[in-house]
Amino acid sequence: MTQGVVARGRAWVAAVPGIWLLVFFLLPFLVVAKLSLSEAAIARPPYLPLWEWDEDYLTITLNLGNYRYLIEDALYINAFLESLRIASVSALMCLLIGYPMAWCIARARPERRNVLLTLVILPFWTSFLLRVYAWIGLLKPNGVINNMLIGAGLIDQPLTLLQTDFAVILGIVYTYLPFLVLPLYANLVKLDGALFEAAEDLGAQPWQTFLTVTLPLSVPGMLAGCLLVFIPAVGEFVIPALLGGADTLMIGKVLWTEFFNNRDWPVASAVAMVMLVVLVLPIMLLRNAQNSSEELA
Amino acid sequence: MKQLPLAALIAASCVAPIASAETLNVYNWSDYIAEDTIEKFTAATGIEVNYDVYDSNEVLEAKMLAGNSGYDIVVPTSDFLQRQISAGAYQPLDKSKLPNLANMDAALMEGLAGYDAGNEHAVIYMWGTTGIGYNVDMINERLGDDAPTDSWALVFDPDVVAKLADCGVSMLDAPTELLPAAMNYLGLDPRSTDKKDFEAGAELLMSVRPHVRYYHSSQYISDLANGDVCVSVGWSGDVFQARDRADEAENGVAVSYVIPKEGALQWFDTMAIPVDAPNPDAAHKFIDFVMDAQITADITNYVWYANGNAASMPLVDEEITSDPGIFPTDAAKANLWASQVYNARQDRNVTRLWTKVKTGQ
């Protein structure tokens, strides 16, 4: 009896995220999947229906041409590869900058940790869009950085900083850094201090301790942090649109072009489907990393 | 991160469709109306107005084709209007409710009829051209007196553009306007839909690509005004806005707009009523109100775009009516062309070539 109540209670609790996923992930996903098999048309909405009832006949028309199109034109594959490249470089840069930050916060006195963590989260209090616009002001030819360098006599001509891949990666690293620092911090702060003492007692130099004890134990945190940067960065649209040049080819921009310039919702949906599949792999890695870090804890 | 703007978007889209009999939802281009127009409309009719803005036809079109936008008045450009009409996005106007139609310029309305047969669905809001805005001093400094400031050569001749690369060259991110301009410069028909002609135009654009700083449809306004770019392919009124901003800032930047001698695209922005508008009655009242001679003149005096309202002309500032960049001379008029509406395949050709121009792929 009581067991039944508990089981039912559990089912209800589990149903909340289940329904959430159903309504906000699975249903939109199915809509996009259906759209990706349709055909564009000048109509409202701008695609042909997938099935039609005519008398007693149900006609279902599936158009696989949208996917074939993605393979035939090298543009899409190149855009995917370029997005993966920019996202990987950004995740790596985040790791290089974020690891020392997370490590310092984790090693700080407990009462100072909260202050430092608040500082990491503080930028979120300003709109993300405003902060990206602020970078435009810093990087543009007539902007703060160039004017300072020219004023200091280091350069004669303004450097081209804006509208480059460099600016895109800078923007992504700046925006997503907290997403790496926080999970990595959570991982590092839980490491058992006795391990470091043991290493020291056994004669290890601090860098040896770091390389042989801290680093291997923080792999799950690094992985989780990198994926939290990598996954949204692949599909990023706003940052390349504002900071990138015309030749910055990323899949988010390609998707925009398909949807708005070509009015081709089906091909846009096919691009989105492929992007999802490309990203499922890292998401599964993330799950594994989380599971193994839970086991460690 | 992205949830925040998304939430705001959802909130905004929820607000729009809740329209009682006494509200009107207007969706217009940014910086495209006089400061007091809405106020005056509400004072005259008692109808409250929700006023939203966009900065690209593509965004408007996505909303119109999705349907249920909640808007009563939208302002599509002529070629987009035509396609959206054929998709069934707009309702026919009830001309008995629009007595001020008599104010409109017959010749211009006939031009619009090329996109909307019989002017059934839309009236002209403003019109303009796609030409060249430039920084007078910076161009002079680099090209001297030989600067071809009256010609598309300023942006399409690789030798000329190369000399301007350091001070910044920008172009609209509008393939359906840039490719025809390039084709026209090559002596081809800007209204051609032949794939070979598109390719020739794209080749020309690619030859100047290394010297172009960016392709964007609104950023050049402030960049021209601040001297961050020195030449932009842009929309007439936007370049004049850049000139105004530079004047206001007193930063010593002199901006000028030219309709090149080879000709330019003439476009109409039109007021239309979506087929599912919640309050078509108020929408008709708004269109009629804007077609009032004084109201249209006020808008032109503020946004520096030409209007299609013959009765308003005596009320428009002479500074504007006498500017050949806004109201072209008859000789220049003869070289203006109307945009061509492409079918889906041609559209794809054009945008694919445009991606190639921009990214080299």
XYZ file of C-alpha atoms in Angstrom:
658
model
C 0.000 0.000 0.000
C 2.540 2.566 1.158
C 4.927 1.296 -1.450
C 2.294 1.957 -4.087
C 1.826 5.507 -2.809
C 5.579 6.121 -2.877
C 5.849 4.715 -6.370
C 2.963 6.848 -7.545
C 4.495 9.901 -5.870
C 7.766 9.209 -7.617
C 6.004 8.815 -10.925
C 4.363 12.211 -10.455
C 7.634 13.877 -9.554
C 9.327 12.306 -12.563
C 6.401 13.348 -14.752
C 7.165 17.068 -14.297
C 10.516 17.063 -16.135
C 9.089 14.436 -18.468
C 6.235 16.698 -19.524
C 8.642 19.617 -19.729
C 10.865 17.695 -22.130
C 7.863 16.509 -24.123
C 6.385 19.981 -24.576
C 9.558 22.012 -25.010
C 11.896 19.565 -26.665
C 10.215 16.561 -28.254
C 7.240 18.342 -29.831
C 9.279 21.182 -31.381
C 11.776 18.571 -32.518
C 9.026 16.603 -34.274
C 7.688 19.772 -35.885
C 11.166 20.569 -37.228
C 11.652 16.969 -38.359
C 8.335 17.078 -40.218
C 9.190 20.429 -41.799
C 12.554 19.139 -42.979
C 10.741 16.572 -45.148
C 8.424 19.128 -46.723
C 8.823 21.283 -49.800
C 9.120 25.076 -49.905
C 6.324 27.016 -51.608
C 5.027 30.558 -51.903
C 2.182 30.164 -49.469
C 1.222 30.799 -45.922
C 2.996 29.046 -44.205
C 5.670 28.805 -46.914
C 5.806 25.016 -47.389
C 3.583 22.264 -48.753
C 1.693 19.962 -46.378
C 3.198 16.524 -45.773
C -0.045 14.603 -46.147
C -3.323 15.120 -47.933
C -6.724 13.449 -47.638
C -8.394 13.101 -50.977
C -11.622 11.081 -50.918
C -10.463 7.821 -49.357
C -6.814 8.232 -50.225
C -4.193 9.475 -47.841
C -1.237 10.793 -49.776
C 1.981 11.293 -47.866
C 4.764 13.115 -49.667
C 8.198 12.985 -48.069
C 10.824 15.179 -49.665
C 14.320 13.915 -48.933
C 15.746 16.442 -51.395
C 16.478 18.910 -48.605
C 19.002 16.530 -47.094
C 20.469 15.618 -50.458
C 20.888 19.320 -51.074
C 22.962 19.698 -47.896
C 25.375 17.028 -49.108
C 25.616 18.249 -52.692
C 26.621 21.790 -51.858
C 29.947 21.903 -50.015
C 28.844 25.134 -48.332
C 26.919 23.338 -45.602
C 29.647 20.852 -44.723
C 32.216 23.653 -44.670
C 29.965 25.748 -42.435
C 29.578 22.804 -40.045
C 33.323 22.189 -39.980
C 34.062 25.868 -39.481
C 31.538 26.058 -36.620
C 33.113 23.003 -35.005
C 36.554 24.565 -35.400
C 35.578 27.917 -33.898
C 33.706 26.210 -31.062
C 36.660 23.892 -30.303
C 39.179 26.723 -30.270
C 36.850 28.763 -28.059
C 36.336 25.875 -25.624
C 40.086 25.333 -25.442
C 40.745 29.030 -24.810
C 38.053 29.017 -22.122
C 39.803 26.052 -20.510
C 43.206 27.768 -20.540
C 41.775 30.909 -18.949
C 39.121 29.267 -16.798
C 41.165 26.490 -15.224
C 43.458 28.788 -13.191
C 40.407 30.842 -12.215
C 38.455 27.816 -11.010
C 41.505 26.435 -9.241
C 42.195 29.709 -7.412
C 38.562 30.011 -6.317
C 38.506 26.404 -5.114
C 41.733 26.939 -3.150
C 40.625 30.293 -1.681
C 39.409 30.593 1.918
C 35.755 29.450 2.069
C 34.447 32.897 3.052
C 36.151 34.480 0.026
C 34.893 31.834 -2.399
C 31.394 33.278 -2.477
C 32.713 36.708 -3.334
C 34.871 35.318 -6.123
C 32.019 33.192 -7.487
C 29.746 36.229 -7.469
C 32.371 38.085 -9.498
C 32.335 35.281 -12.088
C 28.552 35.504 -12.397
C 28.405 39.312 -12.196
C 28.594 39.950 -15.986
C 25.259 38.131 -16.381
C 23.568 41.034 -14.648
C 24.050 43.072 -17.822
C 22.294 42.043 -21.018
C 24.387 39.690 -23.127
C 23.600 41.752 -26.234
C 24.825 44.959 -24.606
C 28.088 43.318 -23.635
C 28.672 42.119 -27.200
C 27.941 45.633 -28.452
C 30.468 46.918 -25.929
C 33.082 44.731 -27.610
C 32.252 46.424 -30.923
C 33.070 49.746 -29.275
C 36.364 48.347 -28.008
C 37.476 46.608 -31.188
C 36.334 48.876 -34.012
C 38.918 50.774 -36.093
C 37.980 54.012 -34.367
C 37.523 52.236 -31.049
C 39.099 52.271 -27.620
C 41.840 49.687 -28.192
C 43.038 51.116 -31.510
C 42.963 54.674 -30.214
C 45.003 53.681 -27.186
C 47.591 51.840 -29.270
C 47.852 54.743 -31.721
C 48.023 57.211 -28.827
C 50.870 55.226 -27.294
C 52.694 55.343 -30.627
C 52.781 51.552 -30.969
C 50.976 51.483 -34.338
C 50.290 54.032 -37.099
C 47.307 52.406 -38.776
C 44.379 50.975 -36.810
C 44.501 47.179 -36.538
C 41.624 45.234 -38.069
C 40.227 43.577 -34.960
C 36.503 43.675 -35.589
C 34.822 41.511 -38.248
C 37.435 38.779 -37.907
C 37.407 35.197 -36.622
C 39.550 36.493 -33.766
C 36.719 38.785 -32.664
C 34.208 35.910 -32.852
C 36.356 33.635 -30.700
C 37.040 36.491 -28.291
C 33.303 37.144 -27.984
C 32.489 33.480 -27.411
C 35.276 33.023 -24.836
C 34.208 36.170 -23.016
C 30.524 35.224 -22.996
C 30.803 31.545 -22.125
C 33.733 31.589 -19.697
C 31.489 31.324 -16.588
C 29.928 28.160 -18.016
C 33.352 26.558 -17.853
C 34.478 28.020 -14.551
C 31.422 26.993 -12.538
C 31.308 23.214 -13.215
C 35.098 23.023 -13.035
C 35.059 24.834 -9.696
C 32.374 22.438 -8.409
C 34.664 19.580 -9.372
C 37.876 21.049 -7.952
C 36.396 22.157 -4.653
C 35.287 18.612 -3.904
C 38.751 17.101 -4.302
C 39.991 15.619 -1.043
C 42.736 17.792 0.499
C 44.259 14.677 2.066
C 45.376 13.600 -1.411
C 47.517 16.725 -1.816
C 48.990 16.279 1.664
C 49.808 12.671 0.877
C 51.507 13.726 -2.358
C 53.532 16.330 -0.519
C 54.488 13.867 2.251
C 55.707 11.498 -0.413
C 58.023 14.215 -1.748
C 56.128 15.478 -4.780
C 56.827 19.021 -5.998
C 53.689 21.224 -6.286
C 53.730 20.921 -10.092
C 54.085 17.143 -9.811
C 51.099 17.081 -7.495
C 49.167 19.155 -9.981
C 50.066 17.032 -12.986
C 49.650 13.617 -11.374
C 46.854 14.228 -8.847
C 44.794 17.383 -9.499
C 44.694 17.305 -13.277
C 43.556 13.676 -13.730
C 40.932 14.070 -11.010
C 39.516 17.200 -12.622
C 39.010 15.657 -16.067
C 35.235 15.239 -15.579
C 34.941 18.909 -14.574
C 37.021 20.033 -17.541
C 34.956 17.909 -19.888
C 31.659 19.193 -18.508
C 32.853 22.798 -18.679
C 34.254 22.486 -22.202
C 31.064 20.908 -23.492
C 28.935 23.603 -21.899
C 30.986 26.095 -23.923
C 31.325 23.989 -27.054
C 27.685 23.007 -27.576
C 26.091 26.475 -27.602
C 29.111 27.915 -29.442
C 28.579 25.592 -32.428
C 25.117 26.983 -33.074
C 25.980 30.540 -32.042
C 24.364 33.178 -34.253
C 24.432 36.513 -32.430
C 28.186 36.725 -31.783
C 29.342 35.881 -35.344
C 26.612 38.160 -36.738
C 27.806 41.122 -34.673
C 31.547 40.565 -34.335
C 32.323 38.323 -37.324
C 33.206 39.365 -40.841
C 31.226 38.509 -43.944
C 33.531 35.556 -44.530
C 32.930 34.074 -41.091
C 30.945 31.051 -42.149
C 29.069 29.499 -39.257
C 26.100 27.184 -39.337
C 23.939 29.585 -37.312
C 24.304 32.202 -40.049
C 23.677 29.641 -42.800
C 20.477 28.660 -41.013
C 19.392 32.309 -40.835
C 20.026 32.734 -44.560
C 17.994 29.643 -45.402
C 15.108 30.715 -43.223
C 14.963 34.432 -43.958
C 16.715 35.127 -47.280
C 15.715 31.963 -49.114
C 12.390 31.581 -47.288
C 13.190 27.893 -47.443
C 11.889 26.643 -44.121
C 12.317 22.968 -45.110
C 16.048 23.296 -45.917
C 16.502 25.435 -42.771
C 14.859 22.625 -40.784
C 17.103 20.035 -42.418
C 20.164 22.090 -41.398
C 18.799 22.237 -37.851
C 18.227 18.466 -37.807
C 21.776 17.756 -38.950
C 23.114 20.191 -36.357
C 21.191 18.344 -33.656
C 22.638 15.020 -34.748
C 26.152 16.482 -34.822
C 25.650 17.737 -31.270
C 24.116 14.569 -29.811
C 27.555 13.005 -29.540
C 29.043 15.729 -27.303
C 25.859 15.772 -25.227
C 26.236 12.052 -24.592
C 29.852 12.638 -23.633
C 28.651 15.274 -21.205
C 26.237 12.795 -19.614
C 29.008 10.259 -19.225
C 31.273 12.881 -17.699
C 28.574 13.854 -15.244
C 27.894 10.245 -14.323
C 31.537 9.499 -13.682
C 31.968 12.683 -11.643
C 28.957 11.642 -9.548
C 30.580 8.269 -8.992
C 33.741 10.030 -7.887
C 31.840 12.189 -5.459
C 21.985 33.196 -21.871
C 19.688 33.068 -24.826
C 16.635 32.288 -22.758
C 16.462 35.891 -21.627
C 15.916 37.609 -24.974
C 13.705 34.686 -25.973
C 11.510 35.224 -22.933
C 11.253 38.891 -23.803
C 10.305 37.946 -27.340
C 7.590 35.592 -26.172
C 6.271 38.232 -23.822
C 6.228 40.783 -26.654
C 4.486 38.444 -29.068
C 1.848 37.694 -26.449
C 1.132 41.366 -26.021
C 0.656 42.127 -29.706
C -2.378 39.954 -30.512
C -4.470 41.176 -27.572
C -6.258 43.874 -29.470
C -9.566 45.335 -28.437
C -11.633 47.438 -30.838
C -9.692 50.494 -29.800
C -6.093 49.468 -30.400
C -4.062 49.287 -33.559
C -0.839 47.272 -33.917
C 1.621 48.842 -36.321
C 4.833 47.157 -37.498
C 7.093 49.570 -39.359
C 10.761 50.014 -40.240
C 12.950 51.532 -37.529
C 13.424 55.344 -37.649
C 10.717 55.655 -40.269
C 7.992 57.928 -38.912
C 7.712 61.496 -37.594
C 7.911 61.868 -33.834
C 4.332 63.089 -33.480
C 2.474 61.000 -36.096
C 1.222 58.328 -33.687
C 0.296 60.887 -31.065
C -1.733 62.852 -33.598
C -3.475 59.711 -34.846
C -4.570 58.782 -31.329
C -5.734 62.343 -30.687
C -7.770 62.362 -33.914
C -9.355 58.907 -33.638
C -9.095 57.822 -30.002
C -7.394 54.607 -31.148
C -4.388 53.540 -29.093
C -1.376 52.392 -31.111
C 1.165 49.676 -30.322
C 4.158 50.541 -32.459
C 6.867 47.936 -33.174
C 9.832 48.186 -35.543
C 12.009 45.907 -37.696
C 15.032 46.481 -39.904
C 14.738 43.909 -42.653
C 12.095 42.743 -45.109
C 13.130 39.168 -44.422
C 12.096 39.400 -40.778
C 8.749 40.926 -41.717
C 8.204 38.282 -44.375
C 8.873 35.425 -41.954
C 6.156 36.829 -39.676
C 3.690 37.376 -42.506
C 4.177 33.877 -43.903
C 3.923 32.280 -40.473
C 0.609 34.082 -39.962
C -1.118 35.284 -36.772
C 1.363 38.134 -36.398
C -1.258 40.215 -34.613
C -0.363 43.300 -36.631
C -2.896 45.508 -38.396
C -0.461 47.595 -40.450
C 2.869 46.469 -41.906
C 5.229 48.213 -44.338
C 6.748 45.756 -46.860
C 8.918 46.864 -49.780
C 7.419 46.494 -53.250
C 8.981 43.213 -54.417
C 8.376 41.557 -51.041
C 4.825 42.884 -51.144
C 4.209 41.160 -54.453
C 5.378 37.768 -53.219
C 3.472 38.075 -49.970
C 0.304 39.001 -51.878
C 0.650 35.862 -53.986
C 1.094 33.868 -50.765
C -2.227 35.328 -49.602
C -0.793 37.392 -46.758
C -2.771 40.609 -47.303
C -6.421 41.579 -47.505
C -7.745 43.841 -50.268
C -8.177 47.468 -49.248
C -11.680 48.870 -48.908
C -11.145 52.010 -50.961
C -14.444 53.540 -49.832
C -12.769 53.986 -46.452
C -9.769 55.757 -47.979
C -10.935 59.143 -49.317
C -7.372 60.506 -49.085
C -6.334 58.150 -51.903
C -7.076 61.184 -54.090
C -3.916 62.785 -52.667
C -1.630 60.120 -54.091
C 0.656 60.681 -57.073
C -0.941 58.799 -59.976
C 2.323 58.029 -61.765
C 3.956 56.569 -58.666
C 0.879 54.517 -57.791
C 0.965 53.152 -61.315
C 4.571 52.176 -60.708
C 3.434 50.303 -57.626
C 0.677 48.624 -59.624
C 3.461 46.654 -61.318
C 3.737 44.763 -58.031
C 0.125 44.930 -56.898
C -2.239 44.911 -59.870
C -4.845 47.661 -59.586
C -3.362 48.854 -56.270
C -5.727 46.422 -54.568
C -3.666 45.691 -51.444
C -1.320 48.545 -50.644
C -0.544 52.254 -50.878
C 2.846 53.918 -51.018
C 4.269 54.960 -47.665
C 7.668 56.282 -48.751
C 9.978 55.528 -51.628
C 13.656 55.804 -52.270
C 16.650 54.530 -54.160
C 19.601 52.262 -53.470
C 22.693 54.315 -54.237
C 26.002 55.338 -52.700
C 26.726 57.286 -49.539
C 30.247 58.572 -49.043
C 32.484 60.636 -46.799
C 33.370 63.639 -48.946
C 36.748 64.475 -47.370
C 38.050 60.937 -47.046
C 37.225 60.172 -50.700
C 38.783 63.418 -51.840
C 41.929 62.737 -49.830
C 42.404 59.312 -51.447
C 41.163 59.852 -54.993
C 41.546 63.594 -55.510
C 39.460 65.400 -58.088
C 39.202 62.325 -60.306
C 37.011 60.539 -57.767
C 34.127 58.937 -59.721
C 31.602 60.032 -57.103
C 28.819 60.098 -59.680
C 29.271 56.498 -60.740
C 29.010 52.922 -59.477
C 32.738 52.751 -60.333
C 33.278 54.161 -56.833
C 32.319 50.773 -55.376
C 32.558 48.392 -58.360
C 35.900 49.304 -59.975
C 38.521 47.206 -58.154
C 41.279 49.787 -58.737
C 39.187 52.549 -57.187
C 37.873 50.449 -54.299
C 41.377 49.246 -53.457
C 42.333 52.832 -52.651
C 39.342 53.151 -50.323
C 39.780 49.858 -48.471
C 41.710 51.459 -45.617
C 38.959 53.947 -44.765
C 36.204 51.356 -44.960
C 33.819 50.181 -47.669
C 30.432 48.693 -46.764
C 27.567 47.245 -48.781
C 23.972 46.389 -47.931
C 23.414 42.763 -47.035
C 20.695 42.658 -49.687
C 21.490 40.304 -52.575
C 18.392 41.260 -54.568
C 19.620 44.862 -54.653
C 23.384 44.442 -55.031
C 23.441 41.819 -57.800
C 21.175 43.852 -60.124
C 23.288 46.954 -59.438
C 26.413 45.030 -60.415
C 24.694 43.647 -63.525
C 23.607 47.161 -64.478
C 27.187 48.447 -64.101
C 28.343 45.713 -66.490
C 25.804 46.911 -69.052
C 23.448 43.981 -68.463
C 19.740 44.321 -67.739
C 19.368 44.787 -63.966
C 15.983 43.031 -64.172
C 17.381 39.989 -65.926
C 16.708 36.612 -64.313
C 19.257 34.770 -66.439
C 21.621 32.703 -64.339
C 24.572 33.792 -66.496
C 23.820 37.434 -65.765
C 23.608 36.735 -62.037
C 26.957 34.974 -62.236
C 28.550 37.876 -64.093
C 27.273 40.277 -61.435
C 28.569 38.029 -58.661
C 31.959 37.859 -60.339
C 32.173 41.643 -60.335
C 31.185 41.772 -56.676
C 33.810 39.154 -55.863
C 36.491 41.193 -57.604
C 35.933 44.023 -55.103
C 35.225 41.681 -52.183
C 38.768 41.864 -50.699
C 38.335 45.592 -50.175
C 34.866 45.472 -48.592
C 34.860 45.688 -44.815
C 31.349 44.364 -44.208
C 27.891 43.667 -45.626
C 25.169 44.978 -43.337
C 21.901 46.841 -43.818
C 21.805 49.255 -40.901
C 25.205 49.486 -39.231
C 26.549 51.785 -41.952
C 24.302 54.628 -40.774
C 26.282 55.251 -37.603
C 29.585 54.178 -39.172
C 29.252 56.720 -41.999
C 28.295 59.375 -39.449
C 31.328 58.578 -37.262
C 33.807 58.202 -40.117
C 34.272 54.478 -39.407
C 33.499 53.738 -43.057
C 33.994 56.133 -45.966
C 31.736 54.663 -48.645
C 28.530 52.617 -48.352
C 26.085 51.184 -50.820
C 22.943 52.190 -48.950
C 19.362 53.390 -48.975
C 18.868 57.076 -49.730
C 17.116 58.184 -46.543
C 19.467 56.196 -44.318
C 22.471 57.987 -45.802
C 20.753 61.312 -45.182
C 20.193 60.208 -41.597
C 23.920 59.514 -41.339
C 24.565 63.031 -42.646
C 22.167 64.442 -40.032
C 23.806 62.518 -37.214
C 27.249 63.753 -38.269
C 25.918 67.320 -38.371
C 24.392 66.942 -34.921
C 27.585 65.476 -33.511
C 29.588 68.303 -35.131
C 32.405 65.826 -35.713
C 33.494 67.345 -39.011
C 32.267 64.390 -41.085
C 30.566 65.424 -44.336
C 28.365 62.690 -45.814
C 26.866 62.853 -49.282
C 24.423 60.618 -51.199
C 24.420 60.045 -54.937
C 22.200 58.201 -57.382
C 24.931 56.967 -59.753
C 24.661 58.075 -63.376
C 24.346 54.449 -64.558
C 21.047 54.266 -62.662
C 19.788 52.776 -59.427
C 17.030 50.660 -57.977
C 13.848 52.523 -57.123
C 11.743 50.863 -54.445
C 8.458 51.581 -52.726
C 7.685 50.883 -49.088
C 3.974 50.295 -48.798
C 1.298 50.152 -46.131
C -0.695 46.930 -46.207
C -3.136 45.108 -43.943
C -2.396 41.441 -43.087
C -5.217 39.064 -43.965
C -5.631 38.092 -40.303
C -5.348 41.627 -38.874
C -7.359 41.878 -35.650
C -8.590 45.385 -36.370
C -8.802 46.085 -40.126
C -11.180 48.957 -39.524
C -8.651 50.926 -37.497
C -5.992 49.934 -40.052
C -7.971 51.646 -42.814
C -8.325 54.711 -40.613
C -4.555 54.736 -40.060
C -3.750 54.446 -43.772
C -6.170 57.229 -44.579
C -4.726 59.355 -41.769
C -1.164 58.938 -43.036
C -2.269 59.841 -46.578
C -3.315 63.246 -45.245
C -1.105 65.816 -46.998
C 0.201 67.416 -43.807
C 0.886 64.107 -42.011
C 2.842 62.664 -44.946
C 4.757 65.930 -45.347
C 5.681 65.801 -41.641
C 7.019 62.271 -42.047
C 9.087 63.156 -45.126
C 10.442 66.253 -43.382
C 11.557 64.021 -40.528
C 12.873 60.873 -42.261
C 14.163 62.490 -45.496
C 12.546 59.889 -47.730
C 10.413 60.871 -50.714
C 6.697 60.115 -50.436
C 4.093 59.223 -53.034
C 1.650 61.903 -51.990
C 1.246 64.657 -54.595
C -0.850 66.859 -52.281
C 1.879 66.897 -49.632
C 4.596 68.263 -51.885
C 3.946 71.984 -51.232
C 4.279 71.223 -47.504
C 7.633 69.423 -47.777
C 10.749 71.438 -46.920
C 12.390 72.872 -50.026
C 15.747 71.584 -48.808
C 14.325 68.106 -49.363
C 12.325 68.596 -52.565
C 15.291 70.262 -54.257
C 17.748 67.477 -53.329
C 18.315 65.294 -56.406
C 19.329 62.435 -54.110
C 15.793 62.342 -52.710
C 13.664 63.590 -55.587
C 15.775 62.652 -58.626
C 15.854 64.851 -61.710
C 13.924 63.663 -64.760
C 17.180 62.573 -66.396
C 18.093 60.474 -63.363
C 14.547 59.126 -63.144
C 14.875 57.673 -66.623
C 17.713 55.447 -65.390
C 15.957 54.097 -62.302
C 14.822 50.519 -62.437
C 12.149 48.625 -60.534
C 13.039 45.460 -58.661
C 12.338 42.124 -60.268
C 10.499 39.447 -58.314
C 12.313 36.111 -58.474
C 10.826 32.665 -58.295
C 12.151 30.177 -55.746
C 14.868 28.793 -58.013
C 16.113 32.258 -58.986
C 16.008 33.299 -55.344
C 18.191 30.373 -54.422
C 20.600 31.210 -57.253
C 20.843 34.773 -56.042
C 21.335 33.998 -52.348
C 23.770 31.177 -53.100
C 25.869 33.513 -55.250
C 25.635 36.117 -52.519
C 27.002 33.652 -49.952
C 29.792 32.949 -52.417
C 30.516 36.644 -52.747
C 30.639 37.100 -48.993
C 32.478 33.968 -47.899
C 34.322 32.939 -51.061
C 32.631 29.505 -50.858
